Amino acid sequence: MASAPAADKPWTPPYCSVVAVDTRSFFYRVFSVCERTLLDSDTECRFCSRRTPNPGSKRLYRILVSVGTVDKVLVVVFFDRAARVLMGCSADEWAAFLGAQPSARELAGELLRGEMLRMTLNPSRRGNAEHLRVASVAPLRAGFRPVVDRLRRLCAIETTHLLRQSIDLLLLSFNYLSQ
């Protein structure tokens, strides 16, 4: 049986299975130089803007995932480094993909559901976080493909199918009009 982690020790259960993924919010914005969290009202970072004028921002992953271990189900947080393993791209690339394919948000959760993983879980550094953090993750399925790769393939198939349907309709219309 996998037991819970000590207060400050990493915990590696034998395996975990993804039960559910919170698909409402995959990422948060940070300043690109110092990676401090960017609030909606922030326009510049008080720490790094003195050295770098207008450093800009980027997105980092923060994904809440329910995982089942041998003896319990718990919610863990995948931050950027661990989430990239599952997602297969940066959070900025994922945001752009979601802009082009809004249905990908829910599909991502469905694709991850049931995935078997080996993870190392850590408590937060300050000890005040509600959920354990995923320090490292390795998919256990031999044929694992990151979410974005699988979705790009699905979207390409869907687009090809829709294109074929449109061509068939055009041909039918052309045949009808030429009679």
PDB file of C-alpha atoms in Angstrom:
ATOM      1  CA  MET A   1       0.000   0.000   0.000  1.00  0.00           C
ATOM      2  CA  ALA A   2       1.151   3.490  -0.828  1.00  0.00           C
ATOM      3  CA  SER A   3       1.138   5.697   2.201  1.00  0.00           C
ATOM      4  CA  ALA A   4       0.821   9.466   2.322  1.00  0.00           C
ATOM      5  CA  PRO A   5       3.990  11.544   2.210  1.00  0.00           C
ATOM      6  CA  ALA A   6       5.753  12.865   5.241  1.00  0.00           C
ATOM      7  CA  ALA A   7       5.363  16.605   5.720  1.00  0.00           C
ATOM      8  CA  ASP A   8       8.415  17.523   3.655  1.00  0.00           C
ATOM      9  CA  LYS A   9       9.344  14.321   1.801  1.00  0.00           C
ATOM     10  CA  PRO A  10       8.632  13.469  -1.848  1.00  0.00           C
ATOM     11  CA  TRP A  11       6.165  10.633  -2.382  1.00  0.00           C
ATOM     12  CA  THR A  12       6.231   8.244  -5.323  1.00  0.00           C
ATOM     13  CA  PRO A  13       3.213   5.937  -5.419  1.00  0.00           C
ATOM     14  CA  PRO A  14       3.738   2.739  -7.476  1.00  0.00           C
ATOM     15  CA  TYR A  15       1.411   4.091 -10.166  1.00  0.00           C
ATOM     16  CA  CYS A  16      -1.417   6.556 -10.588  1.00  0.00           C
ATOM     17  CA  SER A  17      -4.384   6.647 -12.909  1.00  0.00           C
ATOM     18  CA  VAL A  18      -5.912   9.914 -14.095  1.00  0.00           C
ATOM     19  CA  VAL A  19      -9.505  10.062 -12.849  1.00  0.00           C
ATOM     20  CA  ALA A  20     -10.445  13.592 -13.984  1.00  0.00           C
ATOM     21  CA  VAL A  21      -8.885  16.811 -15.256  1.00  0.00           C
ATOM     22  CA  ASP A  22     -10.119  20.304 -14.414  1.00  0.00           C
ATOM     23  CA  THR A  23     -10.345  21.778 -17.914  1.00  0.00           C
ATOM     24  CA  ARG A  24     -11.637  25.208 -16.854  1.00  0.00           C
ATOM     25  CA  SER A  25      -8.160  26.692 -16.528  1.00  0.00           C
ATOM     26  CA  PHE A  26      -4.940  25.165 -17.839  1.00  0.00           C
ATOM     27  CA  PHE A  27      -2.547  28.047 -17.274  1.00  0.00           C
ATOM     28  CA  TYR A  28      -1.765  31.367 -15.643  1.00  0.00           C
ATOM     29  CA  ARG A  29       0.199  34.407 -16.830  1.00  0.00           C
ATOM     30  CA  VAL A  30       3.636  35.409 -15.545  1.00  0.00           C
ATOM     31  CA  PHE A  31       6.211  38.044 -16.400  1.00  0.00           C
ATOM     32  CA  SER A  32       8.571  36.506 -18.937  1.00  0.00           C
ATOM     33  CA  VAL A  33      11.825  37.513 -17.216  1.00  0.00           C
ATOM     34  CA  CYS A  34      11.226  36.750 -13.530  1.00  0.00           C
ATOM     35  CA  GLU A  35       8.210  34.424 -13.877  1.00  0.00           C
ATOM     36  CA  ARG A  36       6.318  36.156 -11.075  1.00  0.00           C
ATOM     37  CA  THR A  37       2.556  35.772 -11.317  1.00  0.00           C
ATOM     38  CA  LEU A  38       0.883  38.478 -13.381  1.00  0.00           C
ATOM     39  CA  LEU A  39      -2.360  39.858 -11.996  1.00  0.00           C
ATOM     40  CA  ASP A  40      -4.968  41.301 -14.362  1.00  0.00           C
ATOM     41  CA  SER A  41      -4.142  44.813 -13.190  1.00  0.00           C
ATOM     42  CA  ASP A  42      -0.348  44.425 -13.598  1.00  0.00           C
ATOM     43  CA  THR A  43       1.367  46.111 -16.513  1.00  0.00           C
ATOM     44  CA  GLU A  44       4.958  45.823 -15.326  1.00  0.00           C
ATOM     45  CA  CYS A  45       6.909  43.889 -12.727  1.00  0.00           C
ATOM     46  CA  ARG A  46       8.237  45.973  -9.852  1.00  0.00           C
ATOM     47  CA  PHE A  47      11.223  43.605  -9.514  1.00  0.00           C
ATOM     48  CA  CYS A  48      12.501  43.127 -13.045  1.00  0.00           C
ATOM     49  CA  SER A  49      11.145  46.144 -14.955  1.00  0.00           C
ATOM     50  CA  ARG A  50      14.016  48.282 -13.597  1.00  0.00           C
ATOM     51  CA  ARG A  51      16.518  46.031 -15.390  1.00  0.00           C
ATOM     52  CA  THR A  52      14.398  45.137 -18.416  1.00  0.00           C
ATOM     53  CA  PRO A  53      11.889  47.667 -19.678  1.00  0.00           C
ATOM     54  CA  ASN A  54       8.547  46.085 -20.611  1.00  0.00           C
ATOM     55  CA  PRO A  55       9.601  42.442 -20.200  1.00  0.00           C
ATOM     56  CA  GLY A  56       6.299  41.075 -21.530  1.00  0.00           C
ATOM     57  CA  SER A  57       4.452  38.031 -20.276  1.00  0.00           C
ATOM     58  CA  LYS A  58       3.956  34.365 -21.013  1.00  0.00           C
ATOM     59  CA  ARG A  59       1.729  31.536 -19.831  1.00  0.00           C
ATOM     60  CA  LEU A  60       2.729  28.648 -17.574  1.00  0.00           C
ATOM     61  CA  TYR A  61       0.698  25.521 -16.915  1.00  0.00           C
ATOM     62  CA  ARG A  62      -1.223  24.929 -13.710  1.00  0.00           C
ATOM     63  CA  ILE A  63      -3.533  21.941 -14.157  1.00  0.00           C
ATOM     64  CA  LEU A  64      -5.571  20.334 -11.379  1.00  0.00           C
ATOM     65  CA  VAL A  65      -5.873  16.584 -11.875  1.00  0.00           C
ATOM     66  CA  SER A  66      -7.609  13.930  -9.784  1.00  0.00           C
ATOM     67  CA  VAL A  67      -5.502  10.794  -9.663  1.00  0.00           C
ATOM     68  CA  GLY A  68      -6.182   7.404  -8.176  1.00  0.00           C
ATOM     69  CA  THR A  69      -3.436   5.522  -6.395  1.00  0.00           C
ATOM     70  CA  VAL A  70      -3.527   2.026  -4.964  1.00  0.00           C
ATOM     71  CA  ASP A  71      -5.602   3.104  -1.987  1.00  0.00           C
ATOM     72  CA  LYS A  72      -6.985   6.628  -2.522  1.00  0.00           C
ATOM     73  CA  VAL A  73      -8.010   9.354  -4.942  1.00  0.00           C
ATOM     74  CA  LEU A  74      -6.429  12.772  -4.524  1.00  0.00           C
ATOM     75  CA  VAL A  75      -6.152  16.065  -6.376  1.00  0.00           C
ATOM     76  CA  VAL A  76      -2.655  17.061  -7.493  1.00  0.00           C
ATOM     77  CA  VAL A  77      -1.281  20.084  -9.358  1.00  0.00           C
ATOM     78  CA  PHE A  78       0.732  19.776 -12.552  1.00  0.00           C
ATOM     79  CA  PHE A  79       2.849  22.890 -12.973  1.00  0.00           C
ATOM     80  CA  ASP A  80       4.686  23.787 -16.152  1.00  0.00           C
ATOM     81  CA  ARG A  81       7.544  21.248 -16.319  1.00  0.00           C
ATOM     82  CA  ALA A  82       5.390  18.226 -15.475  1.00  0.00           C
ATOM     83  CA  ALA A  83       2.402  19.404 -17.538  1.00  0.00           C
ATOM     84  CA  ARG A  84       4.550  19.762 -20.676  1.00  0.00           C
ATOM     85  CA  VAL A  85       5.202  16.012 -20.549  1.00  0.00           C
ATOM     86  CA  LEU A  86       1.471  15.294 -20.824  1.00  0.00           C
ATOM     87  CA  MET A  87       0.491  18.202 -23.052  1.00  0.00           C
ATOM     88  CA  GLY A  88       3.425  18.098 -25.486  1.00  0.00           C
ATOM     89  CA  CYS A  89       3.776  21.875 -25.928  1.00  0.00           C
ATOM     90  CA  SER A  90       4.225  25.119 -24.010  1.00  0.00           C
ATOM     91  CA  ALA A  91       1.256  26.769 -22.327  1.00  0.00           C
ATOM     92  CA  ASP A  92       1.407  29.614 -24.895  1.00  0.00           C
ATOM     93  CA  GLU A  93       1.187  27.079 -27.744  1.00  0.00           C
ATOM     94  CA  TRP A  94      -1.713  25.353 -25.974  1.00  0.00           C
ATOM     95  CA  ALA A  95      -3.541  28.686 -25.594  1.00  0.00           C
ATOM     96  CA  ALA A  96      -3.129  29.334 -29.327  1.00  0.00           C
ATOM     97  CA  PHE A  97      -4.368  25.821 -30.098  1.00  0.00           C
ATOM     98  CA  LEU A  98      -7.424  26.395 -27.883  1.00  0.00           C
ATOM     99  CA  GLY A  99      -8.091  29.629 -29.760  1.00  0.00           C
ATOM    100  CA  ALA A 100      -8.235  27.698 -33.032  1.00  0.00           C
ATOM    101  CA  GLN A 101      -9.969  24.611 -31.600  1.00  0.00           C
ATOM    102  CA  PRO A 102     -12.181  25.582 -28.609  1.00  0.00           C
ATOM    103  CA  SER A 103     -13.524  22.025 -28.282  1.00  0.00           C
ATOM    104  CA  ALA A 104      -9.976  20.835 -27.514  1.00  0.00           C
ATOM    105  CA  ARG A 105     -10.382  21.983 -23.902  1.00  0.00           C
ATOM    106  CA  GLU A 106     -12.831  19.202 -23.012  1.00  0.00           C
ATOM    107  CA  LEU A 107     -11.200  16.660 -25.324  1.00  0.00           C
ATOM    108  CA  ALA A 108      -7.893  17.091 -23.485  1.00  0.00           C
ATOM    109  CA  GLY A 109      -9.518  15.949 -20.255  1.00  0.00           C
ATOM    110  CA  GLU A 110     -11.104  12.978 -22.002  1.00  0.00           C
ATOM    111  CA  LEU A 111      -7.815  11.954 -23.610  1.00  0.00           C
ATOM    112  CA  LEU A 112      -5.994  12.033 -20.272  1.00  0.00           C
ATOM    113  CA  ARG A 113      -8.708  10.176 -18.350  1.00  0.00           C
ATOM    114  CA  GLY A 114      -7.522   6.652 -17.522  1.00  0.00           C
ATOM    115  CA  GLU A 115      -3.888   7.354 -18.401  1.00  0.00           C
ATOM    116  CA  MET A 116      -1.481   5.432 -16.162  1.00  0.00           C
ATOM    117  CA  LEU A 117       1.401   7.496 -14.774  1.00  0.00           C
ATOM    118  CA  ARG A 118       4.361   7.203 -12.479  1.00  0.00           C
ATOM    119  CA  MET A 119       4.711  10.430 -10.504  1.00  0.00           C
ATOM    120  CA  THR A 120       6.741  11.932  -7.723  1.00  0.00           C
ATOM    121  CA  LEU A 121       4.564  14.161  -5.563  1.00  0.00           C
ATOM    122  CA  ASN A 122       5.842  16.929  -3.284  1.00  0.00           C
ATOM    123  CA  PRO A 123       4.120  19.155  -0.763  1.00  0.00           C
ATOM    124  CA  SER A 124       4.431  22.884  -1.474  1.00  0.00           C
ATOM    125  CA  ARG A 125       7.678  24.525  -0.459  1.00  0.00           C
ATOM    126  CA  ARG A 126       5.925  26.900   1.919  1.00  0.00           C
ATOM    127  CA  GLY A 127       3.591  24.223   3.233  1.00  0.00           C
ATOM    128  CA  ASN A 128       0.479  26.316   2.634  1.00  0.00           C
ATOM    129  CA  ALA A 129      -0.850  24.764  -0.595  1.00  0.00           C
ATOM    130  CA  GLU A 130      -3.993  22.685  -0.612  1.00  0.00           C
ATOM    131  CA  HIS A 131      -2.753  20.063  -3.123  1.00  0.00           C
ATOM    132  CA  LEU A 132       0.401  18.055  -3.667  1.00  0.00           C
ATOM    133  CA  ARG A 133       2.553  19.129  -6.619  1.00  0.00           C
ATOM    134  CA  VAL A 134       3.740  16.793  -9.347  1.00  0.00           C
ATOM    135  CA  ALA A 135       7.547  17.045  -9.336  1.00  0.00           C
ATOM    136  CA  SER A 136       8.055  14.501 -12.116  1.00  0.00           C
ATOM    137  CA  VAL A 137       5.810  12.369 -14.290  1.00  0.00           C
ATOM    138  CA  ALA A 138       6.346   9.469 -16.670  1.00  0.00           C
ATOM    139  CA  PRO A 139       3.518   7.923 -18.688  1.00  0.00           C
ATOM    140  CA  LEU A 140       3.465   4.136 -18.280  1.00  0.00           C
ATOM    141  CA  ARG A 141       1.720   3.282 -21.559  1.00  0.00           C
ATOM    142  CA  ALA A 142       4.229   2.316 -24.267  1.00  0.00           C
ATOM    143  CA  GLY A 143       2.311   4.088 -27.038  1.00  0.00           C
ATOM    144  CA  PHE A 144       1.716   7.317 -25.105  1.00  0.00           C
ATOM    145  CA  ARG A 145       1.402  10.430 -27.280  1.00  0.00           C
ATOM    146  CA  PRO A 146       1.121  13.927 -25.759  1.00  0.00           C
ATOM    147  CA  VAL A 147      -2.342  15.504 -25.778  1.00  0.00           C
ATOM    148  CA  VAL A 148      -1.583  18.161 -28.385  1.00  0.00           C
ATOM    149  CA  ASP A 149      -0.198  15.562 -30.837  1.00  0.00           C
ATOM    150  CA  ARG A 150      -3.317  13.426 -30.487  1.00  0.00           C
ATOM    151  CA  LEU A 151      -5.623  16.441 -30.830  1.00  0.00           C
ATOM    152  CA  ARG A 152      -3.805  17.761 -33.910  1.00  0.00           C
ATOM    153  CA  ARG A 153      -4.279  14.358 -35.499  1.00  0.00           C
ATOM    154  CA  LEU A 154      -7.972  14.259 -34.537  1.00  0.00           C
ATOM    155  CA  CYS A 155      -8.524  17.792 -35.841  1.00  0.00           C
ATOM    156  CA  ALA A 156      -6.750  16.958 -39.116  1.00  0.00           C
ATOM    157  CA  ILE A 157      -8.963  13.888 -39.585  1.00  0.00           C
ATOM    158  CA  GLU A 158     -12.071  15.940 -38.752  1.00  0.00           C
ATOM    159  CA  THR A 159     -11.015  18.704 -41.169  1.00  0.00           C
ATOM    160  CA  THR A 160     -10.327  16.163 -43.921  1.00  0.00           C
ATOM    161  CA  HIS A 161     -13.729  14.572 -43.329  1.00  0.00           C
ATOM    162  CA  LEU A 162     -15.500  17.954 -43.471  1.00  0.00           C
ATOM    163  CA  LEU A 163     -13.579  18.879 -46.613  1.00  0.00           C
ATOM    164  CA  ARG A 164     -14.655  15.626 -48.280  1.00  0.00           C
ATOM    165  CA  GLN A 165     -18.276  16.284 -47.324  1.00  0.00           C
ATOM    166  CA  SER A 166     -18.059  19.807 -48.776  1.00  0.00           C
ATOM    167  CA  ILE A 167     -16.573  18.510 -52.031  1.00  0.00           C
ATOM    168  CA  ASP A 168     -19.289  15.846 -52.282  1.00  0.00           C
ATOM    169  CA  LEU A 169     -21.981  18.513 -51.758  1.00  0.00           C
ATOM    170  CA  LEU A 170     -20.392  20.742 -54.403  1.00  0.00           C
ATOM    171  CA  LEU A 171     -20.265  17.843 -56.861  1.00  0.00           C
ATOM    172  CA  LEU A 172     -23.895  16.982 -56.171  1.00  0.00           C
ATOM    173  CA  SER A 173     -24.877  20.627 -56.675  1.00  0.00           C
ATOM    174  CA  PHE A 174     -22.868  20.827 -59.890  1.00  0.00           C
ATOM    175  CA  ASN A 175     -24.456  17.627 -61.200  1.00  0.00           C
ATOM    176  CA  TYR A 176     -27.919  18.898 -60.292  1.00  0.00           C
ATOM    177  CA  LEU A 177     -27.332  22.250 -61.978  1.00  0.00           C
ATOM    178  CA  SER A 178     -25.886  20.689 -65.132  1.00  0.00           C
ATOM    179  CA  GLN A 179     -28.977  18.500 -65.707  1.00  0.00           C
TER     180      GLN A 179
END
